[in-house]
PDB file of C-alpha atoms and ligand atoms in Angstrom:
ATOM      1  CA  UNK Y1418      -2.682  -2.560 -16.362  1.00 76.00           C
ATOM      2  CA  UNK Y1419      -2.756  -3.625 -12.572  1.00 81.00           C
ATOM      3  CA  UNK Y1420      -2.370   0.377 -11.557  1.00 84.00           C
ATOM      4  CA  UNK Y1421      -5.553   0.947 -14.233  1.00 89.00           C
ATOM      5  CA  UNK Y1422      -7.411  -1.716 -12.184  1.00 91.00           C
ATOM      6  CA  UNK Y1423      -7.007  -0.714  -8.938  1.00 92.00           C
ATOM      7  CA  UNK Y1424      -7.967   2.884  -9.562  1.00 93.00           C
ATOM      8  CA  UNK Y1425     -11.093   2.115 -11.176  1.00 94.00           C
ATOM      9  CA  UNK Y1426     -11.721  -0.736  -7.853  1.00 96.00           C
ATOM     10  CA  UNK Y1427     -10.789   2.231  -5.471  1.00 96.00           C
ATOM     11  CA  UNK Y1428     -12.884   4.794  -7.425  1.00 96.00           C
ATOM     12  CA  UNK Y1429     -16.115   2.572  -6.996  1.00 97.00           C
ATOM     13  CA  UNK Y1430     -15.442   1.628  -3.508  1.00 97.00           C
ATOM     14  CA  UNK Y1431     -14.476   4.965  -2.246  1.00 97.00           C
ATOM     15  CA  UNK Y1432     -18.508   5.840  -4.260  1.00 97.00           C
ATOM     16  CA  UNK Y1433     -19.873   3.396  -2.302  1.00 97.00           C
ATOM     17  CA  UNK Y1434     -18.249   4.987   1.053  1.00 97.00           C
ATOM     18  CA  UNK Y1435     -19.694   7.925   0.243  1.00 97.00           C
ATOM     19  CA  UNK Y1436     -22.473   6.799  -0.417  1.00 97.00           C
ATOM     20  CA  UNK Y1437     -23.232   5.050   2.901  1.00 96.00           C
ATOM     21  CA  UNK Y1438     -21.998   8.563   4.677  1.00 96.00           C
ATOM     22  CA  UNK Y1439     -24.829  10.513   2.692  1.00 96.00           C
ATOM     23  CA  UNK Y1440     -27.381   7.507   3.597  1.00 94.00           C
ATOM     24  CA  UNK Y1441     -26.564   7.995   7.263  1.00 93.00           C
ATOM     25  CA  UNK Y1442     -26.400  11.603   7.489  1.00 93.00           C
ATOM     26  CA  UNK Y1443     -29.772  11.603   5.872  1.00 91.00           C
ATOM     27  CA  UNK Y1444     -31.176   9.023   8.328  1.00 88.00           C
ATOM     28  CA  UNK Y1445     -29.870  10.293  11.358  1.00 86.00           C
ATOM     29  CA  UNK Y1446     -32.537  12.802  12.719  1.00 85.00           C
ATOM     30  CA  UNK Y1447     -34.622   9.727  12.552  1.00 83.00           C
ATOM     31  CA  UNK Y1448     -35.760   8.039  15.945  1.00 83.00           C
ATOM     32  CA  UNK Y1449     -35.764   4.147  16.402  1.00 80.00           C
ATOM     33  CA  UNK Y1450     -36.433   1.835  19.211  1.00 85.00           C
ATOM     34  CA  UNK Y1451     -33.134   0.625  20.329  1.00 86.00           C
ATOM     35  CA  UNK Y1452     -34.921  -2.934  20.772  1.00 89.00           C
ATOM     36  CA  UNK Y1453     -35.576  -3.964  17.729  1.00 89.00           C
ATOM     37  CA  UNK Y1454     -31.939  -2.654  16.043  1.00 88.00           C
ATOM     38  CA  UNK Y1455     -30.139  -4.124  18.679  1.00 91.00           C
ATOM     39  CA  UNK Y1456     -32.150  -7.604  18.207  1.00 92.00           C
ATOM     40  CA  UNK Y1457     -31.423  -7.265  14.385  1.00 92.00           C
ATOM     41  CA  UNK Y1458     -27.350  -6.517  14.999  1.00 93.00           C
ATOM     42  CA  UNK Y1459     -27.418  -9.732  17.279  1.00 95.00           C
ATOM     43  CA  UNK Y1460     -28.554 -11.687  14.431  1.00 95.00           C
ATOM     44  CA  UNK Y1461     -26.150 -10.247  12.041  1.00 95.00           C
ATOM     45  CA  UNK Y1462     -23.507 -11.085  14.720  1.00 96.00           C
ATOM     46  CA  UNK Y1463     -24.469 -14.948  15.050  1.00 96.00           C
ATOM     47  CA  UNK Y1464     -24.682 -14.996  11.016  1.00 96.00           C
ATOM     48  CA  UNK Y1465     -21.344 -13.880  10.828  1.00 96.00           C
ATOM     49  CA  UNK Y1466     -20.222 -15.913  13.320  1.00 97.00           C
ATOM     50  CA  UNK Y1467     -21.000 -19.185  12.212  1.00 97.00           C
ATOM     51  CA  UNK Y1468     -20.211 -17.925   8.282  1.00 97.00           C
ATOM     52  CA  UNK Y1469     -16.275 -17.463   9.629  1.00 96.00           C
ATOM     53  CA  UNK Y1470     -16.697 -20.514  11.415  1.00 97.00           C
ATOM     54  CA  UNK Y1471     -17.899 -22.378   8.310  1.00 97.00           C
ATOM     55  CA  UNK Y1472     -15.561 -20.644   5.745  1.00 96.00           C
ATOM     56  CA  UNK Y1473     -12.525 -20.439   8.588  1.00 95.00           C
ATOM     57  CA  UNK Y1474     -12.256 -24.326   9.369  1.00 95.00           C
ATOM     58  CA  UNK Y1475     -12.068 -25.846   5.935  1.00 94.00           C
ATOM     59  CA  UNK Y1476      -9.186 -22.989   4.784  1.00 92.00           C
ATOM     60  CA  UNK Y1477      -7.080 -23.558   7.909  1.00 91.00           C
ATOM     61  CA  UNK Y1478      -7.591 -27.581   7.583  1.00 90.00           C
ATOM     62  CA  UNK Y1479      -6.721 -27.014   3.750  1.00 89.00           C
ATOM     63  CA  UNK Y1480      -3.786 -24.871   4.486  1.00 84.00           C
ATOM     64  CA  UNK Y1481      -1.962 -26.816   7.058  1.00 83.00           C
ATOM     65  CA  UNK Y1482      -1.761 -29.643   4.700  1.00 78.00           C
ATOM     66  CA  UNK Y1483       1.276 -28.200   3.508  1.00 73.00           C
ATOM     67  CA  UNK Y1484       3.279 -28.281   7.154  1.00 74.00           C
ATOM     68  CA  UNK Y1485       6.346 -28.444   7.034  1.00 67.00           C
ATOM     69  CA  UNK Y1486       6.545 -26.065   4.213  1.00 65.00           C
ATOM     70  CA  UNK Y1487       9.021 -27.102   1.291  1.00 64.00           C
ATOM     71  CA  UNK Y1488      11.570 -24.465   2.637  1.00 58.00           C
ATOM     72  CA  UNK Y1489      11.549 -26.328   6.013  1.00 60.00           C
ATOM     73  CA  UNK Y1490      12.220 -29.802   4.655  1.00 59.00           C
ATOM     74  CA  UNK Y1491      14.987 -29.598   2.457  1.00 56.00           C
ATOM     75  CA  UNK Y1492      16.735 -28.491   5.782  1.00 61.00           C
ATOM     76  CA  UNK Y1493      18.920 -31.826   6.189  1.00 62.00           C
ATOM     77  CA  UNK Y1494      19.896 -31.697   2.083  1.00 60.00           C
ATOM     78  CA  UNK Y1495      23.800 -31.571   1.167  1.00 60.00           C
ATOM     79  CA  UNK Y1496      23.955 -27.902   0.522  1.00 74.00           C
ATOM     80  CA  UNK Y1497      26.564 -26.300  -1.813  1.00 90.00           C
ATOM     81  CA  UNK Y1498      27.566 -23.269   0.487  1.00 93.00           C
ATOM     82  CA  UNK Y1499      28.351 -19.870  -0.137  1.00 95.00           C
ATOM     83  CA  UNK Y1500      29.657 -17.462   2.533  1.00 95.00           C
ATOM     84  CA  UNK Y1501      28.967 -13.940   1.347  1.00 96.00           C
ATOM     85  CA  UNK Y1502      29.586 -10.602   2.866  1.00 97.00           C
ATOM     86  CA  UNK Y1503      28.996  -7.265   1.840  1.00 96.00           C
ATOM     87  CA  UNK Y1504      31.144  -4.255   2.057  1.00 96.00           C
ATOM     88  CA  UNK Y1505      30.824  -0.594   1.185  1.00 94.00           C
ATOM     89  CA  UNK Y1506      30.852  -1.331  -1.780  1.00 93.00           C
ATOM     90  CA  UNK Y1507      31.294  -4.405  -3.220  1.00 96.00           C
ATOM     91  CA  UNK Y1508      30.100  -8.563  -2.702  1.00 97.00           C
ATOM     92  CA  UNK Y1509      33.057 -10.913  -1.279  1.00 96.00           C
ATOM     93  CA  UNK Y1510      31.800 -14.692  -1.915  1.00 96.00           C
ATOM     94  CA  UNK Y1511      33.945 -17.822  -0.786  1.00 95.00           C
ATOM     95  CA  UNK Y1512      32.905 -19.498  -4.327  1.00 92.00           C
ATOM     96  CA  UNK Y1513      31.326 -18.017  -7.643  1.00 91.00           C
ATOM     97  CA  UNK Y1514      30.231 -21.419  -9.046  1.00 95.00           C
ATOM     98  CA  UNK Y1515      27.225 -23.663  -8.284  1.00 95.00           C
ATOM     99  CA  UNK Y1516      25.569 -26.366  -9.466  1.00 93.00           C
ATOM    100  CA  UNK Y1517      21.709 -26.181 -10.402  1.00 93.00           C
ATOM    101  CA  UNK Y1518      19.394 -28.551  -8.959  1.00 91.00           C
ATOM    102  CA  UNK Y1519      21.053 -28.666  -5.943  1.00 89.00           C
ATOM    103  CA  UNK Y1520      20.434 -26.617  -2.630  1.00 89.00           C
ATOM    104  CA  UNK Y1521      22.644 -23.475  -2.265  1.00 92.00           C
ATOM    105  CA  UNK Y1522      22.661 -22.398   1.142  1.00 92.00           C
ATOM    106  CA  UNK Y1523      23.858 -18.206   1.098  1.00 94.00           C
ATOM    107  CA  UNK Y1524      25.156 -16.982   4.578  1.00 94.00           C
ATOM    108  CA  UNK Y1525      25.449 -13.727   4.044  1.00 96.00           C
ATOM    109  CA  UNK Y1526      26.868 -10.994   6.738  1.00 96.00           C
ATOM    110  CA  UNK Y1527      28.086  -7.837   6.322  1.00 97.00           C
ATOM    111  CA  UNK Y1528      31.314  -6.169   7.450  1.00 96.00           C
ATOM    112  CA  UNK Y1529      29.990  -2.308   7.981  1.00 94.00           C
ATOM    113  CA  UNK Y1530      26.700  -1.461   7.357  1.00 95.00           C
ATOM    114  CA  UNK Y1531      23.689  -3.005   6.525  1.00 96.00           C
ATOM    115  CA  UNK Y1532      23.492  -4.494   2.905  1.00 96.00           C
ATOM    116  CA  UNK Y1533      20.421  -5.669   0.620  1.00 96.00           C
ATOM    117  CA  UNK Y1534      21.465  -9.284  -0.399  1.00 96.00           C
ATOM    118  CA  UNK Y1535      19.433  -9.941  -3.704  1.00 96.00           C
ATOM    119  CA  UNK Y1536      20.257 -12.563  -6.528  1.00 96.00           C
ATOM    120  CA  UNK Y1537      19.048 -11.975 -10.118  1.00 96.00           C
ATOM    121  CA  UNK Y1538      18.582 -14.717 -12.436  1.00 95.00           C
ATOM    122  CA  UNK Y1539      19.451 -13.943 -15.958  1.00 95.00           C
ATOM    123  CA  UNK Y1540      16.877 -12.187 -17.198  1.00 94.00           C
ATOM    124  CA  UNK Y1541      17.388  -9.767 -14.257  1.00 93.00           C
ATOM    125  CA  UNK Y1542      14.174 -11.086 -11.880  1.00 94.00           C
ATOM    126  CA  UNK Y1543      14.968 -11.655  -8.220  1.00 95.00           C
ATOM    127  CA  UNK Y1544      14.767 -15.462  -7.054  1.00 95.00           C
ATOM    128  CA  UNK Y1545      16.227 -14.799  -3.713  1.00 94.00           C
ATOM    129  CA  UNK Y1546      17.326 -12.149  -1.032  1.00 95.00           C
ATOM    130  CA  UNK Y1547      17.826 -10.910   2.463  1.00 95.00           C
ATOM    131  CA  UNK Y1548      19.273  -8.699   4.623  1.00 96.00           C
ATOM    132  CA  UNK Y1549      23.496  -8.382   4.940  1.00 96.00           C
ATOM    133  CA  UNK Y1550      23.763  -7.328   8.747  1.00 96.00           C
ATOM    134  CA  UNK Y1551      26.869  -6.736  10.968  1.00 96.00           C
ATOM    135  CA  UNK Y1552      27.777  -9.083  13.255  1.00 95.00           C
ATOM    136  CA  UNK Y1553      24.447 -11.345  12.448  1.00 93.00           C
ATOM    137  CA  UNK Y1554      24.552 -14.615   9.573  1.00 94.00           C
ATOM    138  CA  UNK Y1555      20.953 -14.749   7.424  1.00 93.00           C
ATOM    139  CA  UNK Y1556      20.877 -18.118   5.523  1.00 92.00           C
ATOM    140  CA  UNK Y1557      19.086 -18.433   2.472  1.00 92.00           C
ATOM    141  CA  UNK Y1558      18.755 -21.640   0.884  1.00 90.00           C
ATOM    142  CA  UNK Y1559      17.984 -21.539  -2.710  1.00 92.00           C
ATOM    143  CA  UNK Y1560      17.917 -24.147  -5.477  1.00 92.00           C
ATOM    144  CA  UNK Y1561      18.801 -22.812  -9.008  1.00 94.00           C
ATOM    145  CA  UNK Y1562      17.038 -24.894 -11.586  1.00 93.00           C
ATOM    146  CA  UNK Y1563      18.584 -23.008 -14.573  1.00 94.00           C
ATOM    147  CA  UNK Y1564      21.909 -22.609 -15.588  1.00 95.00           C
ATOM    148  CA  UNK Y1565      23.566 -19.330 -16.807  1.00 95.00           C
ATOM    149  CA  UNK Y1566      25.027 -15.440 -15.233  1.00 96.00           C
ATOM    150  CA  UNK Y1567      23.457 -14.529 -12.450  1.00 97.00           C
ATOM    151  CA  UNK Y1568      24.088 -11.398 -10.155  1.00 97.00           C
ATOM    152  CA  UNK Y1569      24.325 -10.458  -7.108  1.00 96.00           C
ATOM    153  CA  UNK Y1570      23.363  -6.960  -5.803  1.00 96.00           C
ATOM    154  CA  UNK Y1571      22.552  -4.792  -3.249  1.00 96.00           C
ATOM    155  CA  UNK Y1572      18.701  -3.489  -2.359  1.00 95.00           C
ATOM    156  CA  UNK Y1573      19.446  -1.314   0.435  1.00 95.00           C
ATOM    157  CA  UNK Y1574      21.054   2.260  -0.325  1.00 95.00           C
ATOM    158  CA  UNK Y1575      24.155   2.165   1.954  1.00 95.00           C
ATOM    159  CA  UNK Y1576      26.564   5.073   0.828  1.00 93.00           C
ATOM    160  CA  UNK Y1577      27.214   6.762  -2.261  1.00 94.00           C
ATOM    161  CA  UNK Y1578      28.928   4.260  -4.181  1.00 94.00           C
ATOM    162  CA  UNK Y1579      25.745   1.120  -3.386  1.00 94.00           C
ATOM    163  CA  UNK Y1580      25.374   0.972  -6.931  1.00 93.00           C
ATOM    164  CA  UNK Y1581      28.652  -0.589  -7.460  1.00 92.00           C
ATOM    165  CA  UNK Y1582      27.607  -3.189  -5.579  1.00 95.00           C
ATOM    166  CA  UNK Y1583      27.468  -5.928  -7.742  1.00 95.00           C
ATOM    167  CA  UNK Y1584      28.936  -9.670  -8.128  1.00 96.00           C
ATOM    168  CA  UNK Y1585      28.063 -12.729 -10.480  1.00 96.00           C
ATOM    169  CA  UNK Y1586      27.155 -16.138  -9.495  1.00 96.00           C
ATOM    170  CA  UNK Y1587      27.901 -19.195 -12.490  1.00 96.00           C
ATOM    171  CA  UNK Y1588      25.209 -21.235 -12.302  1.00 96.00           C
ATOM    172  CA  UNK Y1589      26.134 -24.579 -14.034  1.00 94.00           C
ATOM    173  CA  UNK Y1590      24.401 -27.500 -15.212  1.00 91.00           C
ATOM    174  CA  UNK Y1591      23.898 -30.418 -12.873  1.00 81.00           C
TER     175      UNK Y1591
HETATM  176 CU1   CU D2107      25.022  -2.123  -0.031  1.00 75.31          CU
END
């Protein structure tokens, strides 16, 4: 449905594109006084200006209500941890049992190559990833608020057998 959408909104504005091509090329033997155009783009310019200005402030003001972000403070929270790494091919994890409603911190690393860390809840949507990298830790903090079989598996092709990449996660009630 999306796809359907935004080929229609590209047709029209790709029209209107061409449309404002075919308007210049038709204009453009015409002669002007520079004066007066440049007077007119100054205005535009000002308009503009003060338009950002008016829209810009309120947005930024509205948007930095939020600081720290909800990812930031839950820093200091008892985390339940998980050290992961990935191998060609499979998921090593120090535990295969949280609790939900509690912070999970992931550090995930990788022991070859680089590894697409990605956790599916059960009906197979992503709630959390990142990268698996040699030699570097990515934390991912994550709080599961439903219970059930989740998995773990890779998003980055690294060798024939990446598809077998795959672990579970029990995610239990709190
Ligand atoms: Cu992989």
């Amino acid at each position: 449905m999306y796809q359907q959408l935004a080929w229609q909104v590209t047709l029209i504005l790709v029209s209107a594109l061409a449309l404002v091509f075919v308007f210049v090329a038709l204009r453009a033997r015409q002669h002007a006084d520079y004066e007066p155009i440049q007077h007119r783009g100054y205005r535009i310019r000002t308009r503009f200006f003060w338009a950002l200005v008016l829209l810009g402030t309120p947005t930024l003001l509205y948007s930095m209500t939020d600081l720290p972000y909800a990812a930031m403070r839950d820093r200091g929270a008892a985390a339940q941890v998980v050290e992961v790494v990935g191998h060609q091919w499979y998921w090593t994890l120090s535990g295969n049992t949280v609790r939900a409603g509690q912070p999970v911190e992931f550090r995930i690393t990788s022991a070859d190559v680089n590894h697409g860390f990605a956790v599916y809840d059960p009906d197979m949507r992503i709630v959390a990833q990142t990268q698996a990298m040699p030699e570097y830790v990515n934390k991912v903090r994550y709080t599961f608020t439903r219970p059930g079989t989740y998995k773990i598996m890779c998003l980055e092709y690294c060798g024939v057998a990446h598809q077998n990449m795959m672990a579970e996660i029990q995610v239990q009630e709190s």
